[in-house]
mmCIF file of C-alpha atoms in Angstrom:
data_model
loop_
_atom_site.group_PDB
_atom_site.id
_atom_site.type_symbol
_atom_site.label_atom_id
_atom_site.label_comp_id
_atom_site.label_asym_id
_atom_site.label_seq_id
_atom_site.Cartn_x
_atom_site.Cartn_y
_atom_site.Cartn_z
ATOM 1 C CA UNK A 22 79.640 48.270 20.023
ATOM 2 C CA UNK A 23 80.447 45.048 19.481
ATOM 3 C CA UNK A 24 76.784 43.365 19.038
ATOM 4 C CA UNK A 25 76.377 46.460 16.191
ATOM 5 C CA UNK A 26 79.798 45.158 14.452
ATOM 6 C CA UNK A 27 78.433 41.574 14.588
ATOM 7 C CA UNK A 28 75.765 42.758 12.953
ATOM 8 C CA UNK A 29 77.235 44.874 9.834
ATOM 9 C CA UNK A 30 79.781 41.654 9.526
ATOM 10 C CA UNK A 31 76.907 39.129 9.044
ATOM 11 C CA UNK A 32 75.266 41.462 7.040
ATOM 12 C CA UNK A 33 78.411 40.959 4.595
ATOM 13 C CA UNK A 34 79.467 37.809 5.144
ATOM 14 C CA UNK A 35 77.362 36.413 2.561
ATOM 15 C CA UNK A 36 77.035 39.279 0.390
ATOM 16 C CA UNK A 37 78.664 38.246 -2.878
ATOM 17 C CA UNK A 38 78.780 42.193 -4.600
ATOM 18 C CA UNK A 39 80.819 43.395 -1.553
ATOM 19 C CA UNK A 40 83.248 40.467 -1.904
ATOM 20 C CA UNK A 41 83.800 41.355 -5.819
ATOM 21 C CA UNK A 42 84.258 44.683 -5.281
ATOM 22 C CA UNK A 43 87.004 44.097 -2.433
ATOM 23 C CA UNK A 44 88.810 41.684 -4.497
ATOM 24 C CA UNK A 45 88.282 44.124 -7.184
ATOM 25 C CA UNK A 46 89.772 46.989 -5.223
ATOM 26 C CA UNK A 47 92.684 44.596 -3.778
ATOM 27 C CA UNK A 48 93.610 43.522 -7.504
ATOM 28 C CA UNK A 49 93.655 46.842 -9.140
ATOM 29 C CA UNK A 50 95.345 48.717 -5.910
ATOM 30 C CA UNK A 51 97.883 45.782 -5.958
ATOM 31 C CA UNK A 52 98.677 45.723 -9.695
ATOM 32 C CA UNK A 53 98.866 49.228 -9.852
ATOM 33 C CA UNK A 54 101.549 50.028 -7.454
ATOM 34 C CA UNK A 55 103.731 46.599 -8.210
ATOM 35 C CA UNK A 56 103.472 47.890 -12.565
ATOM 36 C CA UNK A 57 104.141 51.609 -11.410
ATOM 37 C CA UNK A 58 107.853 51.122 -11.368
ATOM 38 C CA UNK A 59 108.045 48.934 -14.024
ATOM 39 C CA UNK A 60 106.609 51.747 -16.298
ATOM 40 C CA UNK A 61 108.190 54.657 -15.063
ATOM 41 C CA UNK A 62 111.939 52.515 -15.350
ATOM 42 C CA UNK A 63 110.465 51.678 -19.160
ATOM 43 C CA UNK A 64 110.129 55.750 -19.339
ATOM 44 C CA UNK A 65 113.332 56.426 -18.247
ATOM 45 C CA UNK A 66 115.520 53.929 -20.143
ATOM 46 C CA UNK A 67 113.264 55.148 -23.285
ATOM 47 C CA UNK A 68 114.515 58.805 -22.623
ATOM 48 C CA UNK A 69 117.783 58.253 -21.492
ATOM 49 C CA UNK A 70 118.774 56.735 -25.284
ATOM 50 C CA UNK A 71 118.162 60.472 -26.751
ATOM 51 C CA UNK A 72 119.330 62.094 -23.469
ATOM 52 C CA UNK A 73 122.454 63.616 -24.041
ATOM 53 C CA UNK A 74 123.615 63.312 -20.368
ATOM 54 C CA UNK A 75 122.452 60.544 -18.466
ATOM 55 C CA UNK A 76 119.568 60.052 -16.711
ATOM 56 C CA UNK A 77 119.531 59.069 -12.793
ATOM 57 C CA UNK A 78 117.197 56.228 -12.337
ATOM 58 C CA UNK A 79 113.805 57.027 -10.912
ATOM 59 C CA UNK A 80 112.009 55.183 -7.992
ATOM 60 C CA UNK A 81 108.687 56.000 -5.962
ATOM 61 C CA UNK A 82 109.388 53.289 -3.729
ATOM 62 C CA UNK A 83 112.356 54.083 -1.129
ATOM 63 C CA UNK A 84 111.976 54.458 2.332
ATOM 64 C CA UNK A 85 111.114 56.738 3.796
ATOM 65 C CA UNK A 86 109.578 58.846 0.970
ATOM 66 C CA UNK A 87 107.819 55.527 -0.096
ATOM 67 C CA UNK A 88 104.767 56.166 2.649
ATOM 68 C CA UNK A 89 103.814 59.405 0.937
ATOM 69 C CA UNK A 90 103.764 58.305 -2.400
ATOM 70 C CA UNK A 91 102.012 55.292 -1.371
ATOM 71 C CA UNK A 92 99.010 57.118 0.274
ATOM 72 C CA UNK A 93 99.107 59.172 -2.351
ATOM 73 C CA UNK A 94 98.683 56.615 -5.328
ATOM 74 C CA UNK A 95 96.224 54.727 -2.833
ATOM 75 C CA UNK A 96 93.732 57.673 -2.633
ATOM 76 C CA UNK A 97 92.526 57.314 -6.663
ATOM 77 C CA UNK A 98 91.059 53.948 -5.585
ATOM 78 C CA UNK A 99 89.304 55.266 -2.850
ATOM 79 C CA UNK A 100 86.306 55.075 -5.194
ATOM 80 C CA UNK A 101 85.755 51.455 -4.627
ATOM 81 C CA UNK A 102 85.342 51.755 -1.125
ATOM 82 C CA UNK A 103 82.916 54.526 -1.810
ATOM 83 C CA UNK A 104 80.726 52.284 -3.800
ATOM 84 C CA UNK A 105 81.134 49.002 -1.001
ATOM 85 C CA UNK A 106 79.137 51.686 1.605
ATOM 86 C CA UNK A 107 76.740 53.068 -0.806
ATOM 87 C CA UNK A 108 75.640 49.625 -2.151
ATOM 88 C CA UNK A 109 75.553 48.423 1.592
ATOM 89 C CA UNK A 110 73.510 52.007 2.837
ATOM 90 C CA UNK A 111 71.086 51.233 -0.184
ATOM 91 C CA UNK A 112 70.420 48.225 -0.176
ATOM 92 C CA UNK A 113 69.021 48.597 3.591
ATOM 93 C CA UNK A 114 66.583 50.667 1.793
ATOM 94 C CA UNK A 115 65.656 48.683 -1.246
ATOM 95 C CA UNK A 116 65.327 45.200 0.972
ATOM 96 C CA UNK A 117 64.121 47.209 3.312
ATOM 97 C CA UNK A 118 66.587 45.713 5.865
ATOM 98 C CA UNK A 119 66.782 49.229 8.387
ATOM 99 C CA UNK A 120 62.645 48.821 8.876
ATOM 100 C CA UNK A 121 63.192 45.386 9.616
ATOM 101 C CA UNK A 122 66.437 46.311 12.106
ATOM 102 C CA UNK A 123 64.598 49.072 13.870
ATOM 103 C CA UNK A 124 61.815 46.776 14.225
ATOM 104 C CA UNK A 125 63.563 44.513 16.094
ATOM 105 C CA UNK A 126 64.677 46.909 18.932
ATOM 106 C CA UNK A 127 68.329 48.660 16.993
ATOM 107 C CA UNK A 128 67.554 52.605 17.829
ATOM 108 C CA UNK A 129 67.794 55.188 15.008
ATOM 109 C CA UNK A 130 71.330 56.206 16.865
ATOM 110 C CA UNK A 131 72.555 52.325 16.900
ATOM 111 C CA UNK A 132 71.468 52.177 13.519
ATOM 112 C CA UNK A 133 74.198 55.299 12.770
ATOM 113 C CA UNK A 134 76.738 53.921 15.061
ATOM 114 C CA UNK A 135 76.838 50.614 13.357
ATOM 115 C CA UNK A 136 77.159 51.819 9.859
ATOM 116 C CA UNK A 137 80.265 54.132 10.968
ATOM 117 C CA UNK A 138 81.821 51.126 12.834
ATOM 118 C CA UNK A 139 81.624 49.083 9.234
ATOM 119 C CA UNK A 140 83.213 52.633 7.377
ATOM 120 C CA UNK A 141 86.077 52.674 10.847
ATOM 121 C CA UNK A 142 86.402 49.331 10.222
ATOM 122 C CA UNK A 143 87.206 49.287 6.459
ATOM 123 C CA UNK A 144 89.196 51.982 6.647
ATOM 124 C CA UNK A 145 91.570 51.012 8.862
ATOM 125 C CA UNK A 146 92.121 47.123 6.753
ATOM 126 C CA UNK A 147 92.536 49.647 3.615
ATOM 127 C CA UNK A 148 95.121 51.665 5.322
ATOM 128 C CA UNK A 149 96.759 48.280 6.661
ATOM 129 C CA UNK A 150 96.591 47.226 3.438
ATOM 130 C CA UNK A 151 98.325 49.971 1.727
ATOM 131 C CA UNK A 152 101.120 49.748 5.066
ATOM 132 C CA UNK A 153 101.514 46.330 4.243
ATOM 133 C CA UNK A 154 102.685 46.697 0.436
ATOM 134 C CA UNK A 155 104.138 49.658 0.845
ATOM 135 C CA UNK A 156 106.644 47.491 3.418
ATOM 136 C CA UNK A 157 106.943 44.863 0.449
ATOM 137 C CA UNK A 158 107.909 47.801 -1.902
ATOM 138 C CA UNK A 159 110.088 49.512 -0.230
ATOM 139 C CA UNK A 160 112.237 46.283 0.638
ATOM 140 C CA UNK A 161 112.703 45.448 -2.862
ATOM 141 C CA UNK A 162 113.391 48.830 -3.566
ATOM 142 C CA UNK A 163 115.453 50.497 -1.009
ATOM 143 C CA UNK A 164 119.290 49.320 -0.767
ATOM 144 C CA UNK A 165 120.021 48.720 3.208
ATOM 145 C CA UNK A 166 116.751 50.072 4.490
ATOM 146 C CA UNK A 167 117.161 51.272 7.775
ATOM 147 C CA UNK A 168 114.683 50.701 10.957
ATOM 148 C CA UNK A 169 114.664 54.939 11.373
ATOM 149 C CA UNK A 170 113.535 55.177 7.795
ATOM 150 C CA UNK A 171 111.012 52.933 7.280
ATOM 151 C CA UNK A 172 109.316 54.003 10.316
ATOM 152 C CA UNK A 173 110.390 57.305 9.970
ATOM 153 C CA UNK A 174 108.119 60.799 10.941
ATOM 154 C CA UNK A 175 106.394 60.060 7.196
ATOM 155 C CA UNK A 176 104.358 57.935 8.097
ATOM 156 C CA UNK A 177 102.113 60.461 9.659
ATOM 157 C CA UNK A 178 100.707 60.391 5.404
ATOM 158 C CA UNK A 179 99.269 57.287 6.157
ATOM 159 C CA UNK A 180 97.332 58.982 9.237
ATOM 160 C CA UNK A 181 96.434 61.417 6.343
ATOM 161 C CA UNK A 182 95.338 58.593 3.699
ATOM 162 C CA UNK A 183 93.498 56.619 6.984
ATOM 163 C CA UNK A 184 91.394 59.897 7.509
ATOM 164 C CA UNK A 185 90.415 60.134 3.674
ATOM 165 C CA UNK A 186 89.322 57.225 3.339
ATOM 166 C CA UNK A 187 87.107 57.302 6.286
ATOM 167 C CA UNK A 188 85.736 61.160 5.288
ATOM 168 C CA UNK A 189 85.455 59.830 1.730
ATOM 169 C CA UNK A 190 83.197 56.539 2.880
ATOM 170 C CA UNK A 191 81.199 59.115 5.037
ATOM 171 C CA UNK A 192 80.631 61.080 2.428
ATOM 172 C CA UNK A 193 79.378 58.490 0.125
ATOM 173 C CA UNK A 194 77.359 57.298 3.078
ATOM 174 C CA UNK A 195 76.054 60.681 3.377
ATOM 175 C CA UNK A 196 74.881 60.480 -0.562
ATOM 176 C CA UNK A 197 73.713 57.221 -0.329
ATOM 177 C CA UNK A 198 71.613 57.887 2.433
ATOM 178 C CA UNK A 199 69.948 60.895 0.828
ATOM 179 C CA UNK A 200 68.992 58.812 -2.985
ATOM 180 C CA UNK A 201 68.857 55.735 -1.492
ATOM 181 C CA UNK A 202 69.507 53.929 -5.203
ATOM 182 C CA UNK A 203 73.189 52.861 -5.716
ATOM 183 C CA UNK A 204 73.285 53.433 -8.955
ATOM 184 C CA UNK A 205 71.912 57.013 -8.581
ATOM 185 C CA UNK A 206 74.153 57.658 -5.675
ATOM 186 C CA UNK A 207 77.124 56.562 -7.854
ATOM 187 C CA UNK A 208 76.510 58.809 -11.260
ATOM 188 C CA UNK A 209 76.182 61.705 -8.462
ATOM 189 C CA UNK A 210 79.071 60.973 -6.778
ATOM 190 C CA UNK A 211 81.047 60.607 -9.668
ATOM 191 C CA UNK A 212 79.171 63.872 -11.203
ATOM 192 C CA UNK A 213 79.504 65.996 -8.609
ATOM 193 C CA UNK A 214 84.015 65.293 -8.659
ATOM 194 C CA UNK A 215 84.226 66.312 -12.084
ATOM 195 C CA UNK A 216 81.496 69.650 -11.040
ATOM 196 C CA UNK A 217 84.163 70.401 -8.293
ATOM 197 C CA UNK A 218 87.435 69.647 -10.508
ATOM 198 C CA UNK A 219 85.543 72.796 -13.006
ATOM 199 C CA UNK A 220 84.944 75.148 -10.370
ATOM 200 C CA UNK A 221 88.475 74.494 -9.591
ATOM 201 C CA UNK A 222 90.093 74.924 -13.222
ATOM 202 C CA UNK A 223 88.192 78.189 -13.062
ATOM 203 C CA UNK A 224 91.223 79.540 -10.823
ATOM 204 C CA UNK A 225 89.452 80.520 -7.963
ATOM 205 C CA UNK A 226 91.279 82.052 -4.845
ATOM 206 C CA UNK A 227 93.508 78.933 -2.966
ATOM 207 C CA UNK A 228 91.343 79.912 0.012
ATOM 208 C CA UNK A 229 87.801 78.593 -1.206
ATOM 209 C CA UNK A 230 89.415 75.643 -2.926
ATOM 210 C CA UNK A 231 90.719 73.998 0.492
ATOM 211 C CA UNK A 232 87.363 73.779 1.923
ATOM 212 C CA UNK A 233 85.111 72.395 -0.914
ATOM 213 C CA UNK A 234 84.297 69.177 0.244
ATOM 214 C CA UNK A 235 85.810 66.568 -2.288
ATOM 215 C CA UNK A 236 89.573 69.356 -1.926
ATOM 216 C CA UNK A 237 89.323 68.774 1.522
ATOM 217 C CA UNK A 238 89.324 65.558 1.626
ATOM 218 C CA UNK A 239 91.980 64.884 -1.288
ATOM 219 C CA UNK A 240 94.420 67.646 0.216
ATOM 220 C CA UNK A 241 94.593 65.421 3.370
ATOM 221 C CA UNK A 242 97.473 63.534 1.016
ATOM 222 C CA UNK A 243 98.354 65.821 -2.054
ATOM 223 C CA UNK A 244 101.475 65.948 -4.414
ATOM 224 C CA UNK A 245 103.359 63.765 -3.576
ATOM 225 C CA UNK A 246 107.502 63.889 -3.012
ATOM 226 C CA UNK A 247 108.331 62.405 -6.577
ATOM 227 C CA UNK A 248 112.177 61.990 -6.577
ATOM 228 C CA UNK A 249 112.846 64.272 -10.128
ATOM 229 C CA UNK A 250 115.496 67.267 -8.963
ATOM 230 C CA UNK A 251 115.096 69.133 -12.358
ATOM 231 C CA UNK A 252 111.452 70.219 -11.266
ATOM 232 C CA UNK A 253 112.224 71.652 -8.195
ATOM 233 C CA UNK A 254 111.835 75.850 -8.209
ATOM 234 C CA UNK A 255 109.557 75.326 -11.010
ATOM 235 C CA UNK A 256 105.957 76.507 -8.995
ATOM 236 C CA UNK A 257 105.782 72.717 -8.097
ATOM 237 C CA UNK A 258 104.888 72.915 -3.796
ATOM 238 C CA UNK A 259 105.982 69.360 -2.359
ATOM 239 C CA UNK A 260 103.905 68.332 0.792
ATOM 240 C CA UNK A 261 106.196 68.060 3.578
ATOM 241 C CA UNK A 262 103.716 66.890 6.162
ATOM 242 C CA UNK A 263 99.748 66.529 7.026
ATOM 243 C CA UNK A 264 98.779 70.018 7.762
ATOM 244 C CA UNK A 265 96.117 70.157 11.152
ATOM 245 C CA UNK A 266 93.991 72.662 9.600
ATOM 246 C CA UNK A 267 93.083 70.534 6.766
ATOM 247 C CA UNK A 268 92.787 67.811 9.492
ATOM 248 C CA UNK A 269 90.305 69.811 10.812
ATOM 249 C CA UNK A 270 88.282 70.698 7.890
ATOM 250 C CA UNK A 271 87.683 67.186 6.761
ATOM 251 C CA UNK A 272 87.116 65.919 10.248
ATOM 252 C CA UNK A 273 84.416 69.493 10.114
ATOM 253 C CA UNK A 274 82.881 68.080 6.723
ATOM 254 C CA UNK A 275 82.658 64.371 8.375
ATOM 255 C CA UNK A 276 81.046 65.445 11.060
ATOM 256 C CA UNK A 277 78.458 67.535 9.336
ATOM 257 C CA UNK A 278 77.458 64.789 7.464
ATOM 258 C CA UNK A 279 77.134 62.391 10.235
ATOM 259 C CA UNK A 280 74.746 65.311 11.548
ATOM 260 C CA UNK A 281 72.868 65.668 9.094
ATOM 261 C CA UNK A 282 72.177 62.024 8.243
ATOM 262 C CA UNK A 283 71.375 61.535 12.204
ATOM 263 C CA UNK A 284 68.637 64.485 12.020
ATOM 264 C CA UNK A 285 67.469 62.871 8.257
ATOM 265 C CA UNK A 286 67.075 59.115 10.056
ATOM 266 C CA UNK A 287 65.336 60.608 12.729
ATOM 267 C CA UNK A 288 62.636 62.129 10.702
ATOM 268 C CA UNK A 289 62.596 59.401 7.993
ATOM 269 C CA UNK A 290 59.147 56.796 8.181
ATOM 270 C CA UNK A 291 59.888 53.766 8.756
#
């Protein structure tokens, strides 16, 4: 395990387009949540002037309710991760790198292994990442935190967020694998959400939404608890926790693409 991660880390170390888009995804991620609160108190004070009672001040980022919104927010940049794995995955086939690997004695199966250790590996620094300002956040934000709420029973969202990111990257792995140009892989990535979002807005039973792929991945972490009181009992369902069975459908969709890409690199010439 540990001679394929050496490998996947050199591969990178030098690579300047993965380092953009990290710092990319670090800047926009970053700015995005610090601004958030700025805007929505700029909202607020704006509407409270023709309010004719009051309103209560809004914030996203108290504990513990701070680690679902977080994840939440955090999953619309899961895109640039997508694109880090699918510029790595096709570039192995444009320089021609995975002949070259294979050649030198990595199996088809090490070959898998190492690419999924990169995606594991990523993953889990984006969801440490996300941890990590959401911690900042919610110190600034919450009056007296308390140990019991900031690592309170919702944090089990940013189980949720850790396991969309890692379905999403296999996915996009899964895609780049099968064009094998990035910038293919990309337009049919981002084709193929807005193809799903369609079928969706064409109100089709609950049931066969949860288990299209891109669904099942975003329902991992979906609406999030947004602190407004005057919208509750109007058809708006908060998510109270990670529900297994979607666990289990995005963990079914992972590992059907892992399958699949392990039977493709097994028939694929070298």
């Amino acid at each position: 395990m540990l001679r394929l991660i050496h490998i996947e880390i050199k591969k990178i170390l030098d690579y300047k387009t993965f380092w953009v888009i990290v710092g990319l995804y670090v800047v926009a991620l970053g700015f995005t949540l610090f601004v958030s609160q700025l805007v929505i108190n700029n909202i607020v004070e704006q509407a409270g002037k023709s309010a004719p009672i009051p309103i209560p001040k809004i914030s996203l980022f108290y504990f513990p309710k701070i680690w679902h919104n977080m994840a939440y927010i955090a999953g619309y940049f899961n895109l640039f991760l997508a694109i880090i794995i699918i510029t790595l995955v096709c570039n192995e086939f444009s320089f021609k790198t995975i002949r070259q690997n294979i050649i030198n004695g990595m199996s088809r199966a090490e070959y898998l292994l190492s690419k999924l250790y990169l995606i594991l590996i990523i993953s889990l620094s984006a969801t440490l990442l996300v941890f990590l300002i959401g911690l900042v956040l919610g110190l600034i934000h919450s009056s007296s935190p308390e140990i019991s709420n900031i690592f309170h029973v919702k944090l089990q969202f940013f189980l949720g967020y850790f396991l969309e990111v890692l379905t999403y990257m296999i996915f996009a792995f899964f895609l780049a694998f099968l064009f094998k140009r990035a910038g293919l892989t990309i337009i049919f990535l981002l084709f193929y959400t807005v193809i799903e979002q369609i079928i969706v807005w064409w109100k089709i039973p609950s049931e066969w939404v949860k288990v299209m792929p891109m669904k099942a991945i975003g329902r991992l972490v979906h609406f999030p608890s947004i602190p407004l009181p005057e919208m509750n009992g109007q058809g708006l369902k908060f998510q109270d926790y990670v529900a297994v069975s979607e666990v289990g459908i995005a963990i079914f969709y992972a590992a059907v693409m892992i399958a699949v890409i392990y039977y493709h690199l097994k028939k694929l010439d070298i």
